Amino acid sequence: MAYYKSMCPLDCFDSCAWRVETSNGKIVKVSGDMDHPFTKGKVCPKAKKQIERMYSPDRVLYPLRKVGSGWQKVSWDDAFELICHKLTNIAEESGTTAVLHNFDSGSNGMLNELDRRFFNAYGGVTTTHGSLCWGAGKAAQTMDFGGCRAHRWDEVLNSKVVVLWGRNVPATNRHLLPLLQDVKRNGGKVVVINPVRIQLPFEPDLFLPVQPGADGVLALAVGHVLCRERWLDLSFISEHVDGFEGYLELIKEITPDKAARITGISADLIEKFAAIYGKGGPASIFFGYGMQRYSNGGQAVRAIDALAAITGNVGKRGGGANYSYADYKSEMFGDISGDELAVSKRHISYPRWGEEVLNLDSPPIRAIFVTRSNPVTQLPDTTKVKEVFKKAEFVVTVDFTLTDTAEESDIVLPCATIFETENIVANGMNQYFAYTPKVVEPLGDSRSDAWIFSELAKRMGLINRFGSFTTEQWMEELIKPLNKYDVNLSILKENGIMENPIITDIAWEDKKFPTSSGKVNILTNNFSGQNSLGSVGEIGDKTVKNEFPLILLTPHSSERLHSQFHNLQLNDQVRMPVLAHPETAIKHGFANGQNVIVESPRGQVQGSVKLTEKVLPGVVLIESGWWIKFGGGVNFLTPNTESDIGLTSAYYDCRCNIKKDI
Ligand SMILES: Nc1nc2c(c(=O)[nH]1)N[C@H]1C(S)=C(S)[C@@H](COP(=O)(O)OP(=O)(O)OC[C@H]3O[C@@H](n4cnc5c(=O)[nH]c(N)nc54)[C@H](O)[C@@H]3O)O[C@H]1N2
Ligand SMILES: Nc1nc2c(c(=O)[nH]1)N[C@H]1C(S)=C(S)[C@@H](COP(=O)(O)OP(=O)(O)OC[C@H]3O[C@@H](n4cnc5c(=O)[nH]c(N)nc54)[C@H](O)[C@@H]3O)O[C@H]1N2
Ligand SMILES: [Mo]
């Protein structure tokens, strides 16, 4: 028996600290490490699934080459030779930007960034701009505060009011729950704002079942009440807020009555929430990212930030408009992606991936490399995404299993899991980072991503440009900015997990906002016209409202990380659950348990109805991440719409209908 400290590499709010147990060269258990102040010895079901995935018969353990409709095992030498031949030809004939590299945050292991370094050393390729995830809110917070910072989690214990604004805490952030229970025990109030009733271990003090995409209007109406009642922090406003006059203009017309018609929340409930937030503080807001997956998502986050600003809940003990820790991560780690090495580059919009790649010219895309992502399952508008993959002459995917994307590839390269290679794991959703050791030998011929791309650089004759560093040296590069805080690799190895040294308990405590005015910029306009705040029935393409009367939400599953592990959890359930309110079923003629087809202007999927009062009437919910090859593929339905700012995919700006499947 041996024990190792490690950290979960999944891109999740919590990043659990692990205690990995091995016996006879095998991982036998992953439990929680007591040393972490928040995950405190508890892990979620996804920790165990990482052992299951590692030893699963589904695991790809050798490089594979597609032959006809099947796969042939090949050696690394043969796989590299094929890849080098293709990359060399493409560079000569079409230029390096005829290669598309798609990567995302499938793993938070920072050495994995060496994939980008390889493509930059190659000459620069086509990559994506924007985000499938959190871009709209990040852009909003950067406009408002000058960056993305959040209070330390345990600051919530000083809050008297906590607002979970579109964050599905029990599914995506379960280690926040014990702290929320403490807040409740201490007499604090917890408010939930979500079109779906999330499953908390206690009753929230207030639940605002907001219409999808209407958070901006709701926040402005709350602002209206706060200003009308003067539940404001006037000294914070005069010293630290820019644009308050314009804000007063903006909210003047947005009365609770008017907002009630748009948000579906009664004027009375809006008044109640404003009183709790305005008078009961200090109040902290915990944003989720679901609420910004709309064409008005950035504006909505800005409207909510404004509530924190006018009540002085910014830079204050127990306050906060907590969106992410992105700034701390970007400031504290070295960049090994080698952007400076590229000679030519090209970017496409991430949300509009399928359509944009199909229309690319001079040069068109000839080869696609996919690392730490599963674009066929996770990108919106799957029909177009699949068309892109069919059209490409050469596709390489680096992954553990034959995902929907790997299935579309010519070559699949088997990567090593978090247990089989060392790395440094850091995440922009929290402030911790860790050295994660290699604890067992890689199975079969699987290799670390870092090895794969270093080796490819050697074989392409690019090693001088790429840099012939050892893994240790790359890790030293990654943590170089931390050296001035007396953190080096041996100290990190000794500690295992560490907290980012620049985090303070209270974000923006010094009230120094790196905006142009040096103050918080609260929003003052941009709320009219197209892509504005959204209203009932205004989500998605309005021209198809009659044919597609329902709104489709596709949030994340508590059991998976996006599409990861879905292959392990298959049971008798062969159809995707389609959640809808009983009233919706009566109105649209379907029943509980019935097999249905859910259709949008872009495609259709099969599912099985599960009636629940947890979702609002008129809203349909299917969790994202279910693999196409197992009857999923909810992104066949979702649009390639971009958010107003920050270029996020507006997945939930989606209309659908439900038909009986006969
Ligand atoms: N178990 C698990 N944990 C995860 C992930 C996972 O896949 N599985 N993914 C990780 C990643 S990458 C991310 S980005 C985060 C996401 O974390 P969250 O933001 O918590 O999760 P989402 O599923 O994106 O959506 C969250 C919530 O937004 C609500 N919502 C949808 N539309 C609206 C709206 O218009 N207004 C409001 N107020 N709420 C709305 C949904 O009902 C849902 O409860 O979770 C991370 N953690
Ligand atoms: N409909 C809908 N779609 C969504 C969302 C939604 O809410 N609704 N949410 C969006 C969000 S927030 C996000 S962040 C994206 C996520 O999009 P993706 O990152 O594409 O999603 P994952 O399913 O996590 O796929 C990651 C892949 O990387 C692989 N992987 C894991 N570790 C490693 C590694 O170390 N090396 C390599 N080479 N591969 C590895 C995994 O096996 C997996 O196949 O999905 C988006 N898609
Ligand atoms: Mo995400």
mmCIF file with all atom_site columns, C-alpha atoms in Angstrom, residues 359-504:
data_model
loop_
_atom_site.group_PDB
_atom_site.id
_atom_site.type_symbol
_atom_site.label_atom_id
_atom_site.label_alt_id
_atom_site.label_comp_id
_atom_site.label_asym_id
_atom_site.label_entity_id
_atom_site.label_seq_id
_atom_site.pdbx_PDB_ins_code
_atom_site.Cartn_x
_atom_site.Cartn_y
_atom_site.Cartn_z
_atom_site.occupancy
_atom_site.B_iso_or_equiv
_atom_site.pdbx_formal_charge
_atom_site.auth_seq_id
_atom_site.auth_comp_id
_atom_site.auth_asym_id
_atom_site.auth_atom_id
_atom_site.pdbx_PDB_model_num
ATOM 1   C CA . ASN A 1 359 ? -16.926 28.593 -44.841 1.00 0.00 ? 359 ASN A CA 1
ATOM 2   C CA . LEU A 1 360 ? -13.184 29.005 -44.339 1.00 0.00 ? 360 LEU A CA 1
ATOM 3   C CA . ASP A 1 361 ? -11.225 29.701 -47.454 1.00 0.00 ? 361 ASP A CA 1
ATOM 4   C CA . SER A 1 362 ? -7.633  30.556 -48.327 1.00 0.00 ? 362 SER A CA 1
ATOM 5   C CA . PRO A 1 363 ? -6.842  28.095 -47.017 1.00 0.00 ? 363 PRO A CA 1
ATOM 6   C CA . PRO A 1 364 ? -9.767  25.781 -46.192 1.00 0.00 ? 364 PRO A CA 1
ATOM 7   C CA . ILE A 1 365 ? -9.226  23.431 -43.254 1.00 0.00 ? 365 ILE A CA 1
ATOM 8   C CA . ARG A 1 366 ? -7.516  20.209 -44.330 1.00 0.00 ? 366 ARG A CA 1
ATOM 9   C CA . ALA A 1 367 ? -6.535  18.652 -40.998 1.00 0.00 ? 367 ALA A CA 1
ATOM 10  C CA . ILE A 1 368 ? -8.039  18.825 -37.502 1.00 0.00 ? 368 ILE A CA 1
ATOM 11  C CA . PHE A 1 369 ? -6.219  17.981 -34.273 1.00 0.00 ? 369 PHE A CA 1
ATOM 12  C CA . VAL A 1 370 ? -8.369  17.549 -31.176 1.00 0.00 ? 370 VAL A CA 1
ATOM 13  C CA . THR A 1 371 ? -6.888  17.561 -27.688 1.00 0.00 ? 371 THR A CA 1
ATOM 14  C CA . ARG A 1 372 ? -8.550  17.684 -24.219 1.00 0.00 ? 372 ARG A CA 1
ATOM 15  C CA . SER A 1 373 ? -11.959 18.345 -25.774 1.00 0.00 ? 373 SER A CA 1
ATOM 16  C CA . ASN A 1 374 ? -14.878 16.528 -27.335 1.00 0.00 ? 374 ASN A CA 1
ATOM 17  C CA . PRO A 1 375 ? -16.221 19.006 -29.903 1.00 0.00 ? 375 PRO A CA 1
ATOM 18  C CA . VAL A 1 376 ? -18.592 16.612 -31.673 1.00 0.00 ? 376 VAL A CA 1
ATOM 19  C CA . THR A 1 377 ? -20.615 16.138 -28.475 1.00 0.00 ? 377 THR A CA 1
ATOM 20  C CA . GLN A 1 378 ? -20.071 19.519 -26.812 1.00 0.00 ? 378 GLN A CA 1
ATOM 21  C CA . LEU A 1 379 ? -20.137 22.203 -29.506 1.00 0.00 ? 379 LEU A CA 1
ATOM 22  C CA . PRO A 1 380 ? -23.498 23.663 -30.536 1.00 0.00 ? 380 PRO A CA 1
ATOM 23  C CA . ASP A 1 381 ? -25.147 22.844 -33.871 1.00 0.00 ? 381 ASP A CA 1
ATOM 24  C CA . THR A 1 382 ? -23.765 19.291 -34.201 1.00 0.00 ? 382 THR A CA 1
ATOM 25  C CA . THR A 1 383 ? -24.957 18.757 -37.770 1.00 0.00 ? 383 THR A CA 1
ATOM 26  C CA . LYS A 1 384 ? -22.549 21.417 -39.003 1.00 0.00 ? 384 LYS A CA 1
ATOM 27  C CA . VAL A 1 385 ? -19.777 20.216 -36.681 1.00 0.00 ? 385 VAL A CA 1
ATOM 28  C CA . LYS A 1 386 ? -20.066 16.704 -38.074 1.00 0.00 ? 386 LYS A CA 1
ATOM 29  C CA . GLU A 1 387 ? -20.012 18.074 -41.608 1.00 0.00 ? 387 GLU A CA 1
ATOM 30  C CA . VAL A 1 388 ? -16.699 19.750 -40.812 1.00 0.00 ? 388 VAL A CA 1
ATOM 31  C CA . PHE A 1 389 ? -15.214 16.469 -39.605 1.00 0.00 ? 389 PHE A CA 1
ATOM 32  C CA . LYS A 1 390 ? -16.510 14.583 -42.668 1.00 0.00 ? 390 LYS A CA 1
ATOM 33  C CA . LYS A 1 391 ? -14.992 17.186 -44.977 1.00 0.00 ? 391 LYS A CA 1
ATOM 34  C CA . ALA A 1 392 ? -11.516 17.257 -43.379 1.00 0.00 ? 392 ALA A CA 1
ATOM 35  C CA . GLU A 1 393 ? -8.976  14.989 -45.082 1.00 0.00 ? 393 GLU A CA 1
ATOM 36  C CA . PHE A 1 394 ? -7.124  14.127 -41.858 1.00 0.00 ? 394 PHE A CA 1
ATOM 37  C CA . VAL A 1 395 ? -8.293  14.111 -38.231 1.00 0.00 ? 395 VAL A CA 1
ATOM 38  C CA . VAL A 1 396 ? -6.236  13.220 -35.147 1.00 0.00 ? 396 VAL A CA 1
ATOM 39  C CA . THR A 1 397 ? -7.741  12.991 -31.648 1.00 0.00 ? 397 THR A CA 1
ATOM 40  C CA . VAL A 1 398 ? -5.814  12.537 -28.421 1.00 0.00 ? 398 VAL A CA 1
ATOM 41  C CA . ASP A 1 399 ? -8.063  11.004 -25.748 1.00 0.00 ? 399 ASP A CA 1
ATOM 42  C CA . PHE A 1 400 ? -8.623  8.064  -23.389 1.00 0.00 ? 400 PHE A CA 1
ATOM 43  C CA . THR A 1 401 ? -11.586 6.492  -25.136 1.00 0.00 ? 401 THR A CA 1
ATOM 44  C CA . LEU A 1 402 ? -13.382 6.412  -28.470 1.00 0.00 ? 402 LEU A CA 1
ATOM 45  C CA . THR A 1 403 ? -15.523 9.482  -27.891 1.00 0.00 ? 403 THR A CA 1
ATOM 46  C CA . ASP A 1 404 ? -17.923 10.788 -30.548 1.00 0.00 ? 404 ASP A CA 1
ATOM 47  C CA . THR A 1 405 ? -15.033 12.964 -31.751 1.00 0.00 ? 405 THR A CA 1
ATOM 48  C CA . ALA A 1 406 ? -12.497 10.127 -31.752 1.00 0.00 ? 406 ALA A CA 1
ATOM 49  C CA . GLU A 1 407 ? -14.946 8.133  -33.892 1.00 0.00 ? 407 GLU A CA 1
ATOM 50  C CA . GLU A 1 408 ? -14.715 10.879 -36.542 1.00 0.00 ? 408 GLU A CA 1
ATOM 51  C CA . SER A 1 409 ? -10.904 10.652 -36.600 1.00 0.00 ? 409 SER A CA 1
ATOM 52  C CA . ASP A 1 410 ? -8.322  8.946  -38.788 1.00 0.00 ? 410 ASP A CA 1
ATOM 53  C CA . ILE A 1 411 ? -5.842  8.527  -35.939 1.00 0.00 ? 411 ILE A CA 1
ATOM 54  C CA . VAL A 1 412 ? -6.533  8.253  -32.203 1.00 0.00 ? 412 VAL A CA 1
ATOM 55  C CA . LEU A 1 413 ? -3.596  8.713  -29.845 1.00 0.00 ? 413 LEU A CA 1
ATOM 56  C CA . PRO A 1 414 ? -3.980  7.266  -26.323 1.00 0.00 ? 414 PRO A CA 1
ATOM 57  C CA . CYS A 1 415 ? -3.134  9.737  -23.552 1.00 0.00 ? 415 CYS A CA 1
ATOM 58  C CA . ALA A 1 416 ? -2.162  8.983  -19.979 1.00 0.00 ? 416 ALA A CA 1
ATOM 59  C CA . THR A 1 417 ? -4.536  9.702  -17.085 1.00 0.00 ? 417 THR A CA 1
ATOM 60  C CA . ILE A 1 418 ? -3.825  11.997 -14.144 1.00 0.00 ? 418 ILE A CA 1
ATOM 61  C CA . PHE A 1 419 ? -2.533  8.932  -12.221 1.00 0.00 ? 419 PHE A CA 1
ATOM 62  C CA . GLU A 1 420 ? -0.041  7.906  -14.898 1.00 0.00 ? 420 GLU A CA 1
ATOM 63  C CA . THR A 1 421 ? 1.938   11.107 -15.445 1.00 0.00 ? 421 THR A CA 1
ATOM 64  C CA . GLU A 1 422 ? 3.031   14.061 -13.362 1.00 0.00 ? 422 GLU A CA 1
ATOM 65  C CA . ASN A 1 423 ? 1.533   17.502 -13.840 1.00 0.00 ? 423 ASN A CA 1
ATOM 66  C CA . ILE A 1 424 ? 0.622   20.781 -12.180 1.00 0.00 ? 424 ILE A CA 1
ATOM 67  C CA . VAL A 1 425 ? -3.126  21.267 -11.901 1.00 0.00 ? 425 VAL A CA 1
ATOM 68  C CA . ALA A 1 426 ? -4.676  24.736 -11.585 1.00 0.00 ? 426 ALA A CA 1
ATOM 69  C CA . ASN A 1 427 ? -8.168  25.996 -12.217 1.00 0.00 ? 427 ASN A CA 1
ATOM 70  C CA . GLY A 1 428 ? -9.722  29.436 -12.788 1.00 0.00 ? 428 GLY A CA 1
ATOM 71  C CA . MET A 1 429 ? -12.846 28.429 -10.837 1.00 0.00 ? 429 MET A CA 1
ATOM 72  C CA . ASN A 1 430 ? -10.985 28.341 -7.524  1.00 0.00 ? 430 ASN A CA 1
ATOM 73  C CA . GLN A 1 431 ? -7.684  29.529 -6.080  1.00 0.00 ? 431 GLN A CA 1
ATOM 74  C CA . TYR A 1 432 ? -5.879  26.234 -5.445  1.00 0.00 ? 432 TYR A CA 1
ATOM 75  C CA . PHE A 1 433 ? -3.182  24.493 -7.434  1.00 0.00 ? 433 PHE A CA 1
ATOM 76  C CA . ALA A 1 434 ? -1.278  21.285 -6.903  1.00 0.00 ? 434 ALA A CA 1
ATOM 77  C CA . TYR A 1 435 ? 1.568   19.090 -7.995  1.00 0.00 ? 435 TYR A CA 1
ATOM 78  C CA . THR A 1 436 ? -0.005  15.833 -9.123  1.00 0.00 ? 436 THR A CA 1
ATOM 79  C CA . PRO A 1 437 ? 2.540   12.995 -9.136  1.00 0.00 ? 437 PRO A CA 1
ATOM 80  C CA . LYS A 1 438 ? 2.745   9.974  -11.374 1.00 0.00 ? 438 LYS A CA 1
ATOM 81  C CA . VAL A 1 439 ? 1.561   7.166  -9.112  1.00 0.00 ? 439 VAL A CA 1
ATOM 82  C CA . VAL A 1 440 ? 1.438   4.181  -11.471 1.00 0.00 ? 440 VAL A CA 1
ATOM 83  C CA . GLU A 1 441 ? 2.942   3.259  -14.830 1.00 0.00 ? 441 GLU A CA 1
ATOM 84  C CA . PRO A 1 442 ? 0.845   4.166  -17.893 1.00 0.00 ? 442 PRO A CA 1
ATOM 85  C CA . LEU A 1 443 ? -1.276  1.278  -19.136 1.00 0.00 ? 443 LEU A CA 1
ATOM 86  C CA . GLY A 1 444 ? -0.520  -0.188 -22.551 1.00 0.00 ? 444 GLY A CA 1
ATOM 87  C CA . ASP A 1 445 ? 1.191   2.303  -24.857 1.00 0.00 ? 445 ASP A CA 1
ATOM 88  C CA . SER A 1 446 ? -0.596  5.360  -23.446 1.00 0.00 ? 446 SER A CA 1
ATOM 89  C CA . ARG A 1 447 ? 1.609   8.429  -23.030 1.00 0.00 ? 447 ARG A CA 1
ATOM 90  C CA . SER A 1 448 ? 1.288   11.867 -21.473 1.00 0.00 ? 448 SER A CA 1
ATOM 91  C CA . ASP A 1 449 ? 0.120   14.708 -23.728 1.00 0.00 ? 449 ASP A CA 1
ATOM 92  C CA . ALA A 1 450 ? 3.411   16.460 -22.924 1.00 0.00 ? 450 ALA A CA 1
ATOM 93  C CA . TRP A 1 451 ? 5.381   13.470 -24.220 1.00 0.00 ? 451 TRP A CA 1
ATOM 94  C CA . ILE A 1 452 ? 3.210   13.169 -27.354 1.00 0.00 ? 452 ILE A CA 1
ATOM 95  C CA . PHE A 1 453 ? 3.751   16.776 -28.426 1.00 0.00 ? 453 PHE A CA 1
ATOM 96  C CA . SER A 1 454 ? 7.424   16.940 -27.443 1.00 0.00 ? 454 SER A CA 1
ATOM 97  C CA . GLU A 1 455 ? 8.038   13.788 -29.449 1.00 0.00 ? 455 GLU A CA 1
ATOM 98  C CA . LEU A 1 456 ? 6.102   15.156 -32.409 1.00 0.00 ? 456 LEU A CA 1
ATOM 99  C CA . ALA A 1 457 ? 8.192   18.341 -32.268 1.00 0.00 ? 457 ALA A CA 1
ATOM 100 C CA . LYS A 1 458 ? 11.368  16.227 -32.410 1.00 0.00 ? 458 LYS A CA 1
ATOM 101 C CA . ARG A 1 459 ? 10.171  14.168 -35.334 1.00 0.00 ? 459 ARG A CA 1
ATOM 102 C CA . MET A 1 460 ? 9.044   17.259 -37.254 1.00 0.00 ? 460 MET A CA 1
ATOM 103 C CA . GLY A 1 461 ? 12.500  18.807 -36.777 1.00 0.00 ? 461 GLY A CA 1
ATOM 104 C CA . LEU A 1 462 ? 10.973  21.576 -34.656 1.00 0.00 ? 462 LEU A CA 1
ATOM 105 C CA . ILE A 1 463 ? 12.605  20.840 -31.331 1.00 0.00 ? 463 ILE A CA 1
ATOM 106 C CA . ASN A 1 464 ? 14.791  23.947 -31.379 1.00 0.00 ? 464 ASN A CA 1
ATOM 107 C CA . ARG A 1 465 ? 11.757  26.147 -31.746 1.00 0.00 ? 465 ARG A CA 1
ATOM 108 C CA . PHE A 1 466 ? 9.675   24.064 -29.320 1.00 0.00 ? 466 PHE A CA 1
ATOM 109 C CA . GLY A 1 467 ? 12.471  23.837 -26.713 1.00 0.00 ? 467 GLY A CA 1
ATOM 110 C CA . SER A 1 468 ? 14.042  20.637 -25.469 1.00 0.00 ? 468 SER A CA 1
ATOM 111 C CA . PHE A 1 469 ? 13.064  21.006 -21.828 1.00 0.00 ? 469 PHE A CA 1
ATOM 112 C CA . THR A 1 470 ? 12.466  18.134 -19.461 1.00 0.00 ? 470 THR A CA 1
ATOM 113 C CA . THR A 1 471 ? 9.079   17.813 -17.747 1.00 0.00 ? 471 THR A CA 1
ATOM 114 C CA . GLU A 1 472 ? 10.675  19.231 -14.587 1.00 0.00 ? 472 GLU A CA 1
ATOM 115 C CA . GLN A 1 473 ? 11.906  22.253 -16.513 1.00 0.00 ? 473 GLN A CA 1
ATOM 116 C CA . TRP A 1 474 ? 8.489   22.901 -18.068 1.00 0.00 ? 474 TRP A CA 1
ATOM 117 C CA . MET A 1 475 ? 6.949   22.730 -14.607 1.00 0.00 ? 475 MET A CA 1
ATOM 118 C CA . GLU A 1 476 ? 9.554   25.228 -13.345 1.00 0.00 ? 476 GLU A CA 1
ATOM 119 C CA . GLU A 1 477 ? 8.543   27.527 -16.220 1.00 0.00 ? 477 GLU A CA 1
ATOM 120 C CA . LEU A 1 478 ? 4.896   27.203 -15.271 1.00 0.00 ? 478 LEU A CA 1
ATOM 121 C CA . ILE A 1 479 ? 5.414   28.291 -11.691 1.00 0.00 ? 479 ILE A CA 1
ATOM 122 C CA . LYS A 1 480 ? 8.083   30.919 -12.346 1.00 0.00 ? 480 LYS A CA 1
ATOM 123 C CA . PRO A 1 481 ? 5.798   33.873 -11.440 1.00 0.00 ? 481 PRO A CA 1
ATOM 124 C CA . LEU A 1 482 ? 5.303   32.182 -8.055  1.00 0.00 ? 482 LEU A CA 1
ATOM 125 C CA . ASN A 1 483 ? 9.026   32.241 -7.274  1.00 0.00 ? 483 ASN A CA 1
ATOM 126 C CA . LYS A 1 484 ? 8.746   35.739 -5.870  1.00 0.00 ? 484 LYS A CA 1
ATOM 127 C CA . TYR A 1 485 ? 6.344   34.341 -3.303  1.00 0.00 ? 485 TYR A CA 1
ATOM 128 C CA . ASP A 1 486 ? 8.946   31.722 -2.374  1.00 0.00 ? 486 ASP A CA 1
ATOM 129 C CA . VAL A 1 487 ? 7.170   28.924 -4.192  1.00 0.00 ? 487 VAL A CA 1
ATOM 130 C CA . ASN A 1 488 ? 9.353   26.656 -6.294  1.00 0.00 ? 488 ASN A CA 1
ATOM 131 C CA . LEU A 1 489 ? 8.863   23.155 -7.597  1.00 0.00 ? 489 LEU A CA 1
ATOM 132 C CA . SER A 1 490 ? 10.366  21.374 -4.621  1.00 0.00 ? 490 SER A CA 1
ATOM 133 C CA . ILE A 1 491 ? 8.233   23.384 -2.207  1.00 0.00 ? 491 ILE A CA 1
ATOM 134 C CA . LEU A 1 492 ? 5.156   22.672 -4.304  1.00 0.00 ? 492 LEU A CA 1
ATOM 135 C CA . LYS A 1 493 ? 6.003   18.966 -4.433  1.00 0.00 ? 493 LYS A CA 1
ATOM 136 C CA . GLU A 1 494 ? 6.412   18.937 -0.694  1.00 0.00 ? 494 GLU A CA 1
ATOM 137 C CA . ASN A 1 495 ? 3.110   20.714 -0.079  1.00 0.00 ? 495 ASN A CA 1
ATOM 138 C CA . GLY A 1 496 ? 1.118   18.939 -2.766  1.00 0.00 ? 496 GLY A CA 1
ATOM 139 C CA . ILE A 1 497 ? -1.674  21.462 -2.787  1.00 0.00 ? 497 ILE A CA 1
ATOM 140 C CA . MET A 1 498 ? -1.233  25.208 -2.289  1.00 0.00 ? 498 MET A CA 1
ATOM 141 C CA . GLU A 1 499 ? -3.327  28.341 -2.348  1.00 0.00 ? 499 GLU A CA 1
ATOM 142 C CA . ASN A 1 500 ? -2.588  31.080 -4.833  1.00 0.00 ? 500 ASN A CA 1
ATOM 143 C CA . PRO A 1 501 ? -0.553  33.598 -2.794  1.00 0.00 ? 501 PRO A CA 1
ATOM 144 C CA . ILE A 1 502 ? -2.176  36.706 -4.246  1.00 0.00 ? 502 ILE A CA 1
ATOM 145 C CA . ILE A 1 503 ? -5.697  35.852 -3.196  1.00 0.00 ? 503 ILE A CA 1
ATOM 146 C CA . THR A 1 504 ? -7.127  37.959 -0.415  1.00 0.00 ? 504 THR A CA 1
#
